[in-house]
Amino acid sequence: MMAAVTTARADGARPDRTRERATAVNQLLFAVAALTASSLMIAVGDVRQGELLFGGMLLVFALTIAALVVPWNRLAVRWIAIVPVGDLVAVLLLQLSYHDGEAWLLWMVPATWLATVLGWPGLVLGAGGSTLLFWIAHLLADDFGTGLRDVLGPLALTTASVVALIAARRSAAQRSLLDEQADYLDHAVERARRQEDAVSELLDAVDFGVVRIGADGSISVENDAHARLMTPADDAQLFEADGVTPTEPGAVPVARARRGETFENLLHWQGPPGDQRRALLSTARRLFDINGADVGAILVTRDVTAEQQAVHIRDELVASVSHELRTPLTSVLGHLDLALDSGDVGPGARRSLEIAERNASRLLVIIGDILAATADGPGRFDVRPVREDLARVVLASVEALEPRAAERNIRIDSSGIEAAEAEFDPHRMRQVVDNLVGNAVNYHTGDGLIEVGVTADDKHVWLVVRDDGPGIAEDALPRLFERRYRAQPSGRATGNGLGLSISRDLVRAHGGEITVQSEPGSGATFVVRLPRRTTGATA
């Protein structure tokens, strides 16, 4: 593109020889016509005055030499008229030298030439001059007024001159329009080149890789960052997100994007395990034109090594702290059991010890869940199903959360809770209910209603938690159950992003599923489905 612009500019800088070429071509054509006419006159043998014929051809020859050697582009355009005016005189000499006087037809060439070069003045000079010379020639030949030729000849010369003028004007207008379009295209090409340079500089300045892929799978744009990320010095292989499984050549992000696949935040490790490997996060999206046609894709790759290392360090810290908490907490539970087994504990103290023992047990379970959630891969939980009424577990959770809800003027409606027996782990399901109802309270803006319902059919039991709070953003719904993902908080809500992920894993460990429906401003509805009969006790 740059070469084309440069060439166009170079061509525009050359000296313009258009007038010189046009003058030479016109005069050469006229000279050929005059020479042919003279040859025919001599061949017929009806030349009355040979010296006039010779003089006319000599004048034509001299004018032709002048048309070829004079630098007409350096002179004003009116000086070109010397050549066709001289041709008018030369035709007069040829006309007088021939007996029948038909050489006057050659006057059309200089007459139209003058109209073309000089415009209206040229039309007057060419048509008027040729007409005047026409009549002079016939007067000198003593045949003026002997027929219609005295009128038709000048009429033909004038008509030809007018047609030539109109054609020249139209050609000049078209040429002017073409020049304007050429200038516009030159400016457009220059703007496009500058924009392309600006985009290239911008893409090369960012630290993430960008690849533009055409509809046919060809790579049309690749910035420097992508070249650095994907072609390391040691040509390291890519590994899947687990860091161990090698990525097949056809499954690398570029190959998948070229096949038309789309993906978001696809994690790969570059290089074998060790301190020098890099974590790359890739996103591919399709591109469409204004008509909705697929025109290719764009692939963006980021180096997220530091982020992954930070996540790994955090997980190790959480796991270490949680592990250290289990030992003293186990000791606390042991002493609580010993105190409860003692016969000299009063009713009031026993009730307090039972509450402490129950909550310590739940805390121990939560610590185990945190350890599982921060481990590599999805969390795995021990599930010990027993025959139990889900309504009893849900009511206990609602009763425990009602004081917190009342502080924010939120009412929990439990009228929809029906008896629903099934095989499940009561402690695990209590954790799920606490998460769902607790989130409904925490993320509510206050002064509202939370509805909790339990029902059953022949094969499943159902738990429904519905609130009239602010709802969940549409872009957050697909990621709501991801570990460590937190939607934009509202009010005073806080959390670590593990509650819903753990709840989903717990429900799936029972062979069930948890789903959510929500619209911003219309609250959210969580539905838990559990089978009435379980088939195993592990996730």
XYZ file of C-alpha atoms in Angstrom:
539
model
C 0.000 0.000 0.000
C 2.800 2.371 0.931
C 4.615 1.567 -2.334
C 1.497 2.325 -4.365
C 1.113 5.737 -2.741
C 4.795 6.505 -3.287
C 4.570 5.481 -6.942
C 1.489 7.636 -7.464
C 3.262 10.604 -5.957
C 6.343 9.934 -8.037
C 4.246 9.814 -11.196
C 2.589 13.097 -10.264
C 6.021 14.691 -9.823
C 7.146 13.927 -13.399
C 6.992 16.763 -15.995
C 3.604 16.894 -17.723
C 4.102 16.332 -21.480
C 0.439 15.873 -22.365
C 0.256 18.934 -24.660
C 3.483 18.018 -26.414
C 2.247 14.513 -27.167
C -1.202 15.713 -28.280
C 0.301 18.380 -30.584
C 2.717 15.888 -32.146
C 0.026 13.251 -32.708
C -2.491 15.689 -34.215
C 0.059 17.194 -36.580
C 1.410 13.812 -37.651
C -2.111 12.625 -38.499
C -2.748 15.803 -40.472
C 0.595 15.470 -42.284
C -0.232 11.911 -43.288
C -3.645 13.016 -44.591
C -2.121 15.965 -46.516
C 0.616 13.768 -47.985
C -1.954 11.201 -49.077
C -4.143 13.897 -50.684
C -1.137 15.401 -52.496
C -0.071 12.011 -53.777
C -3.567 11.416 -55.163
C -3.514 14.825 -56.855
C -0.215 14.062 -58.536
C -1.418 10.600 -59.508
C -4.555 11.987 -61.122
C -2.420 14.553 -62.919
C -4.838 17.400 -62.603
C -2.548 19.763 -60.689
C -2.931 23.315 -61.926
C -0.091 24.937 -60.038
C 2.623 22.566 -58.847
C 4.485 25.290 -56.995
C 1.444 25.823 -54.744
C 1.225 22.104 -54.052
C 4.937 22.002 -53.247
C 4.649 25.099 -51.065
C 1.693 23.647 -49.165
C 3.495 20.386 -48.466
C 6.653 22.214 -47.475
C 4.640 24.256 -44.989
C 3.068 21.075 -43.618
C 6.517 19.522 -43.255
C 7.851 22.582 -41.418
C 4.871 22.657 -39.057
C 5.288 18.948 -38.349
C 8.934 19.462 -37.404
C 7.893 22.319 -35.127
C 5.157 20.182 -33.512
C 7.729 17.488 -32.711
C 10.617 19.606 -31.376
C 9.010 22.620 -29.662
C 8.446 22.104 -25.855
C 4.801 23.163 -25.954
C 4.233 22.383 -22.264
C 6.567 25.222 -21.354
C 4.599 27.692 -23.460
C 1.143 29.120 -22.989
C -1.575 27.004 -24.548
C -2.430 29.731 -27.102
C 0.929 29.259 -28.805
C -0.175 25.810 -29.957
C -2.648 27.555 -32.252
C 0.284 28.476 -34.538
C 0.404 24.921 -35.862
C -3.287 24.452 -36.830
C -3.443 28.042 -38.188
C -0.471 27.221 -40.390
C -2.274 24.051 -41.453
C -5.248 26.186 -42.563
C -2.893 28.119 -44.862
C -1.307 24.891 -46.122
C -4.732 23.475 -47.020
C -5.491 26.718 -48.904
C -2.381 26.189 -51.046
C -3.381 22.579 -51.704
C -6.924 23.674 -52.569
C -5.657 26.255 -55.084
C -3.253 23.777 -56.703
C -5.931 21.180 -57.549
C -8.355 21.621 -60.391
C -11.496 20.189 -58.718
C -10.696 21.857 -55.393
C -11.739 18.980 -53.052
C -8.753 19.452 -50.743
C -10.919 21.762 -48.603
C -12.043 18.697 -46.603
C -8.633 18.772 -44.915
C -9.659 22.033 -43.211
C -11.708 19.947 -40.757
C -8.537 18.777 -39.046
C -7.077 22.179 -38.041
C -10.567 23.668 -37.504
C -11.583 20.987 -35.002
C -8.105 21.058 -33.490
C -8.416 24.781 -32.740
C -11.866 24.302 -31.172
C -10.497 21.511 -29.000
C -7.428 23.425 -27.780
C -8.728 26.986 -27.375
C -12.432 26.438 -26.671
C -14.839 29.099 -27.904
C -12.082 31.370 -29.300
C -10.676 28.366 -31.101
C -14.129 27.549 -32.479
C -14.441 31.062 -33.916
C -10.904 30.979 -35.302
C -11.148 27.468 -36.712
C -14.671 27.537 -38.130
C -14.496 31.198 -39.206
C -10.992 30.961 -40.610
C -11.649 27.784 -42.566
C -14.929 29.231 -43.940
C -13.204 32.439 -45.016
C -10.378 30.555 -46.690
C -12.936 28.259 -48.343
C -14.657 31.205 -49.977
C -11.318 32.877 -50.897
C -10.182 29.720 -52.616
C -13.336 29.516 -54.682
C -13.182 33.209 -55.567
C -9.646 32.798 -56.834
C -10.758 29.763 -58.810
C -13.645 31.713 -60.369
C -16.254 29.132 -59.276
C -17.773 30.936 -56.261
C -21.565 30.908 -56.238
C -21.891 28.094 -58.724
C -23.591 25.617 -56.380
C -24.595 24.532 -52.896
C -20.987 23.690 -52.130
C -20.355 27.316 -51.149
C -22.834 26.860 -48.282
C -22.499 23.176 -47.451
C -18.714 23.311 -47.189
C -18.589 26.019 -44.484
C -21.576 24.403 -42.756
C -19.742 21.088 -42.582
C -16.581 22.782 -41.263
C -18.552 24.703 -38.611
C -20.521 21.615 -37.543
C -17.358 19.575 -37.171
C -15.789 22.346 -35.082
C -18.830 22.573 -32.788
C -18.907 18.794 -32.310
C -15.198 18.830 -31.488
C -15.712 21.632 -28.949
C -18.551 19.777 -27.218
C -16.548 16.551 -27.123
C -13.533 18.395 -25.734
C -15.633 20.038 -23.010
C -17.170 16.705 -22.050
C -13.762 15.047 -22.030
C -12.347 17.853 -19.882
C -15.222 17.495 -17.397
C -14.720 13.749 -17.209
C -10.981 14.201 -16.791
C -11.559 16.729 -14.010
C -13.927 14.321 -12.276
C -11.435 11.486 -12.615
C -8.695 13.712 -11.204
C -10.875 14.579 -8.218
C -11.673 10.909 -7.655
C -7.997 10.038 -7.984
C -7.119 12.709 -5.408
C -9.857 11.426 -3.111
C -8.583 7.851 -3.466
C -5.036 9.022 -2.797
C -6.195 10.768 0.377
C -8.260 7.725 1.365
C -5.283 5.431 0.835
C -3.110 7.753 2.879
C -5.686 7.895 5.698
C -6.030 4.117 5.650
C -2.253 3.756 5.779
C -2.007 6.135 8.734
C -4.845 4.321 10.532
C -3.196 0.975 9.847
C 0.090 2.292 11.212
C -1.692 3.665 14.303
C -3.467 0.351 14.939
C -0.229 -1.575 14.434
C 1.612 0.708 16.867
C -1.216 0.347 19.404
C -1.292 -3.451 19.128
C 2.478 -3.674 19.394
C 2.423 -1.429 22.486
C 0.104 -3.660 24.551
C 1.508 -6.566 26.542
C -1.110 -9.143 25.511
C -1.161 -11.057 22.251
C -3.720 -10.215 19.567
C -4.324 -12.258 16.407
C -6.820 -11.364 13.654
C -7.997 -14.473 11.810
C -9.809 -14.245 8.468
C -12.946 -16.144 7.509
C -10.792 -18.677 5.653
C -8.637 -19.316 8.718
C -5.669 -17.252 7.546
C -3.870 -14.963 9.995
C -4.004 -11.371 8.761
C -2.754 -9.493 11.838
C -0.430 -10.629 14.635
C 1.105 -8.216 17.112
C 4.573 -8.501 18.616
C 3.285 -9.613 22.009
C 1.600 -12.706 20.535
C 4.748 -13.607 18.653
C 6.725 -13.365 21.894
C 4.190 -15.381 23.879
C 3.642 -18.204 21.402
C 7.160 -18.600 19.984
C 9.488 -18.753 23.004
C 13.183 -19.347 22.565
C 12.994 -22.955 23.741
C 9.874 -23.760 21.669
C 8.124 -24.963 24.834
C 5.105 -27.235 24.552
C 1.657 -26.261 25.810
C -0.037 -28.170 28.631
C -3.671 -28.190 29.713
C -4.952 -26.310 32.766
C -3.855 -29.124 35.072
C -0.264 -28.402 34.038
C 0.429 -32.080 33.290
C -1.570 -33.155 30.232
C 0.157 -32.113 26.967
C -2.007 -30.127 24.572
C -2.447 -31.765 21.184
C -1.312 -29.620 18.186
C -4.883 -29.366 16.941
C -6.145 -28.201 20.358
C -3.897 -25.156 20.818
C -5.834 -21.876 20.953
C -4.738 -20.609 17.519
C -5.716 -23.874 15.801
C -9.102 -23.938 17.526
C -9.816 -20.296 16.645
C -8.873 -20.926 12.999
C -11.389 -23.786 12.923
C -14.130 -21.362 13.999
C -14.339 -22.307 17.702
C -15.012 -19.700 20.363
C -13.866 -19.901 23.966
C -13.169 -17.614 26.903
C -10.429 -17.635 29.546
C -8.904 -20.902 28.320
C -5.878 -21.659 30.507
C -2.730 -23.371 29.232
C 0.711 -23.801 30.695
C 3.702 -23.203 28.450
C 6.714 -25.361 29.157
C 7.269 -28.352 31.450
C 6.676 -28.073 35.218
C 9.190 -25.784 36.825
C 9.870 -22.193 37.752
C 10.290 -21.054 34.129
C 6.896 -22.115 32.787
C 4.256 -19.557 31.901
C 0.466 -19.540 32.279
C -1.427 -18.278 29.217
C -5.111 -17.316 29.217
C -6.752 -17.243 25.768
C -10.105 -15.903 24.518
C -11.441 -16.308 20.966
C -14.506 -14.551 19.594
C -16.045 -14.468 16.113
C -16.352 -11.237 14.134
C -19.342 -10.283 11.975
C -19.876 -7.535 9.414
C -22.889 -5.200 9.244
C -24.846 -7.857 7.317
C -24.227 -10.514 9.975
C -21.787 -12.498 7.839
C -18.906 -14.231 9.605
C -15.690 -12.419 8.663
C -13.270 -14.235 10.944
C -12.212 -14.142 14.568
C -9.950 -12.396 17.032
C -7.779 -14.263 19.527
C -6.438 -12.539 22.646
C -3.768 -14.193 24.816
C -2.556 -12.923 28.189
C 0.350 -13.985 30.367
C -1.264 -14.746 33.741
C 1.681 -16.492 35.349
C 1.828 -14.022 38.233
C -1.910 -14.341 38.850
C -1.789 -18.134 38.875
C 1.171 -18.103 41.212
C -0.697 -15.748 43.545
C -3.756 -18.031 43.514
C -1.563 -21.039 44.235
C 0.141 -19.271 47.146
C -3.228 -18.188 48.526
C -4.622 -21.704 48.288
C -1.562 -23.083 50.057
C -1.978 -20.502 52.808
C -5.690 -21.248 53.246
C -5.017 -24.983 53.249
C -2.209 -24.570 55.769
C -4.292 -22.402 58.103
C -7.303 -24.697 57.806
C -5.151 -27.739 58.497
C -3.653 -26.079 61.561
C -7.153 -25.252 62.834
C -8.346 -28.856 62.615
C -6.045 -30.153 65.332
C -7.120 -27.781 68.155
C -10.734 -27.956 67.013
C -10.653 -31.754 67.199
C -9.302 -31.436 70.715
C -12.137 -29.030 71.629
C -14.706 -31.525 70.320
C -13.103 -34.302 72.334
C -13.317 -32.369 75.559
C -16.897 -31.320 74.804
C -17.820 -34.979 74.371
C -16.137 -35.821 77.675
C -18.019 -32.996 79.404
C -21.345 -34.176 77.959
C -20.654 -37.736 79.054
C -20.092 -36.540 82.606
C -23.116 -37.095 84.849
C -22.658 -34.033 87.017
C -23.491 -31.462 84.292
C -26.638 -29.483 84.953
C -29.445 -29.070 82.378
C -28.529 -25.475 81.535
C -24.837 -26.183 81.139
C -25.592 -29.358 79.124
C -27.686 -27.358 76.681
C -24.865 -24.846 76.260
C -22.352 -27.653 75.780
C -24.594 -29.309 73.178
C -24.849 -26.023 71.210
C -21.061 -25.603 71.404
C -20.488 -29.202 70.326
C -22.930 -28.900 67.413
C -21.372 -25.692 66.105
C -17.837 -26.975 66.603
C -18.767 -30.022 64.538
C -20.120 -27.792 61.812
C -16.968 -25.669 61.936
C -14.856 -28.798 61.508
C -16.911 -29.759 58.455
C -16.526 -26.271 56.998
C -12.765 -26.396 57.458
C -12.712 -29.708 55.612
C -14.750 -28.168 52.817
C -12.336 -25.255 52.525
C -9.467 -27.693 52.234
C -11.307 -29.564 49.500
C -12.277 -26.364 47.674
C -8.704 -25.039 47.609
C -7.224 -28.334 46.433
C -6.381 -28.895 42.768
C -9.457 -29.927 40.827
C -13.104 -29.839 41.986
C -13.880 -30.321 45.644
C -14.672 -33.801 46.887
C -16.838 -34.308 49.958
C -17.796 -37.219 52.164
C -21.568 -37.663 52.131
C -23.271 -40.018 54.591
C -26.961 -40.252 53.670
C -29.588 -41.291 56.161
C -33.357 -41.334 55.980
C -34.384 -37.848 57.049
C -37.075 -35.214 56.577
C -35.656 -32.282 54.575
C -38.309 -29.992 56.083
C -36.818 -30.447 59.546
C -33.336 -29.430 58.342
C -34.658 -26.414 56.464
C -36.796 -25.207 59.374
C -33.802 -25.413 61.719
C -31.748 -23.309 59.304
C -34.538 -20.734 58.893
C -34.969 -20.500 62.674
C -31.248 -19.827 63.107
C -31.166 -17.112 60.387
C -34.367 -15.284 61.328
C -32.711 -12.986 63.934
C -30.157 -11.809 61.358
C -32.924 -11.222 58.795
C -35.062 -9.349 61.342
C -32.210 -6.896 61.966
C -32.606 -5.775 58.310
C -36.394 -5.885 58.362
C -36.478 -8.960 56.116
C -39.198 -11.515 56.690
C -38.560 -15.201 55.985
C -41.747 -16.955 54.872
C -41.534 -20.694 55.650
C -45.211 -21.493 55.028
C -44.280 -23.377 51.865
C -42.207 -26.001 53.698
C -43.819 -29.444 53.443
C -42.699 -32.776 54.809
C -40.294 -34.417 52.310
C -38.409 -37.514 53.400
C -35.371 -38.631 51.445
C -31.928 -40.146 51.899
C -29.352 -37.390 52.402
C -26.673 -36.185 54.772
C -28.404 -33.786 57.209
C -25.197 -31.931 58.124
C -24.265 -31.390 54.467
C -27.754 -30.294 53.472
C -27.893 -27.942 56.450
C -24.728 -26.372 55.043
C -26.436 -25.948 51.659
C -29.568 -24.395 53.178
C -27.510 -22.059 55.355
C -25.606 -20.914 52.279
C -28.692 -20.255 50.162
C -30.825 -18.571 52.828
C -27.810 -16.759 54.270
C -26.909 -15.364 50.829
C -30.516 -14.237 50.332
C -30.270 -12.303 53.599
C -26.755 -10.932 53.015
C -27.302 -9.726 49.447
C -30.761 -8.290 50.072
C -31.010 -4.514 50.275
C -33.384 -4.788 53.237
C -37.126 -4.354 53.848
C -38.180 -7.372 51.825
C -39.276 -10.986 51.764
C -37.531 -14.331 51.423
C -39.674 -17.370 50.629
C -38.417 -20.846 51.487
C -40.290 -23.911 50.300
C -39.846 -27.692 50.384
C -41.910 -30.211 48.432
C -41.569 -33.699 46.996
C -42.788 -35.965 44.203
C -42.322 -39.679 43.576
C -38.626 -39.449 42.713
C -37.295 -36.172 44.044
C -37.460 -33.664 46.867
C -37.224 -29.977 46.060
C -35.922 -26.981 47.974
C -36.772 -23.494 46.673
C -35.299 -20.250 48.051
C -36.760 -17.109 46.474
C -36.111 -13.451 47.386
C -37.243 -10.054 46.125
C -33.777 -8.493 46.394
C -31.671 -6.745 43.715
C -31.195 -9.883 41.638
C -28.077 -11.092 39.838
C -26.510 -9.477 36.779
C -26.947 -11.448 33.560
C -23.209 -11.687 32.896
C -22.637 -13.090 36.402
C -25.104 -16.007 36.137
C -22.863 -18.359 34.093
C -20.029 -18.001 36.621
C -22.062 -17.923 39.816
C -21.053 -21.435 40.924
C -17.359 -21.061 40.089
C -14.945 -21.330 42.960
C -13.786 -17.960 44.301
C -16.122 -16.049 42.006
C -18.129 -13.281 43.642
C -20.814 -11.251 41.893
C -20.836 -7.494 42.472
C -21.819 -7.176 46.141
C -24.685 -5.023 47.300
C -25.205 -3.462 50.689
C -22.965 -4.934 53.338
C -22.629 -8.404 51.796
C -19.236 -10.047 52.122
C -17.888 -13.486 51.345
C -15.034 -15.542 49.932
C -16.743 -16.838 46.804
C -16.756 -20.473 47.989
C -20.273 -20.871 49.423
C -22.226 -21.521 46.218
C -19.423 -23.617 44.721
C -19.365 -25.846 47.803
C -23.160 -26.002 47.849
C -23.264 -27.173 44.252
C -20.621 -29.833 44.923
C -22.531 -31.030 47.975
C -25.813 -31.270 46.052
C -24.100 -33.115 43.206
C -22.508 -35.446 45.717
C -26.054 -36.475 46.607
C -26.853 -37.063 42.933
C -28.878 -33.873 42.663
C -28.510 -30.462 41.015
C -28.852 -26.806 41.925
C -30.012 -24.103 39.492
C -30.679 -20.373 39.632
C -32.956 -17.947 37.836
C -32.679 -14.199 38.207
C -33.212 -10.848 36.550
C -31.668 -7.599 37.786
C -34.164 -5.822 40.031
C -36.479 -8.843 40.303
C -34.734 -11.001 42.895
C -33.319 -14.500 42.507
C -34.670 -18.034 42.815
C -32.466 -21.022 43.721
C -33.862 -24.523 43.199
C -32.267 -27.642 44.690
C -33.340 -31.064 43.383
C -32.389 -34.202 45.357
C -33.263 -37.829 44.582
C -35.355 -39.496 47.248
C -33.040 -42.524 47.098
C -29.252 -42.146 46.857
C -26.891 -44.687 45.338
C -23.615 -43.888 47.059
C -21.921 -41.967 49.782
C -19.092 -40.167 48.005
C -18.879 -37.329 45.551
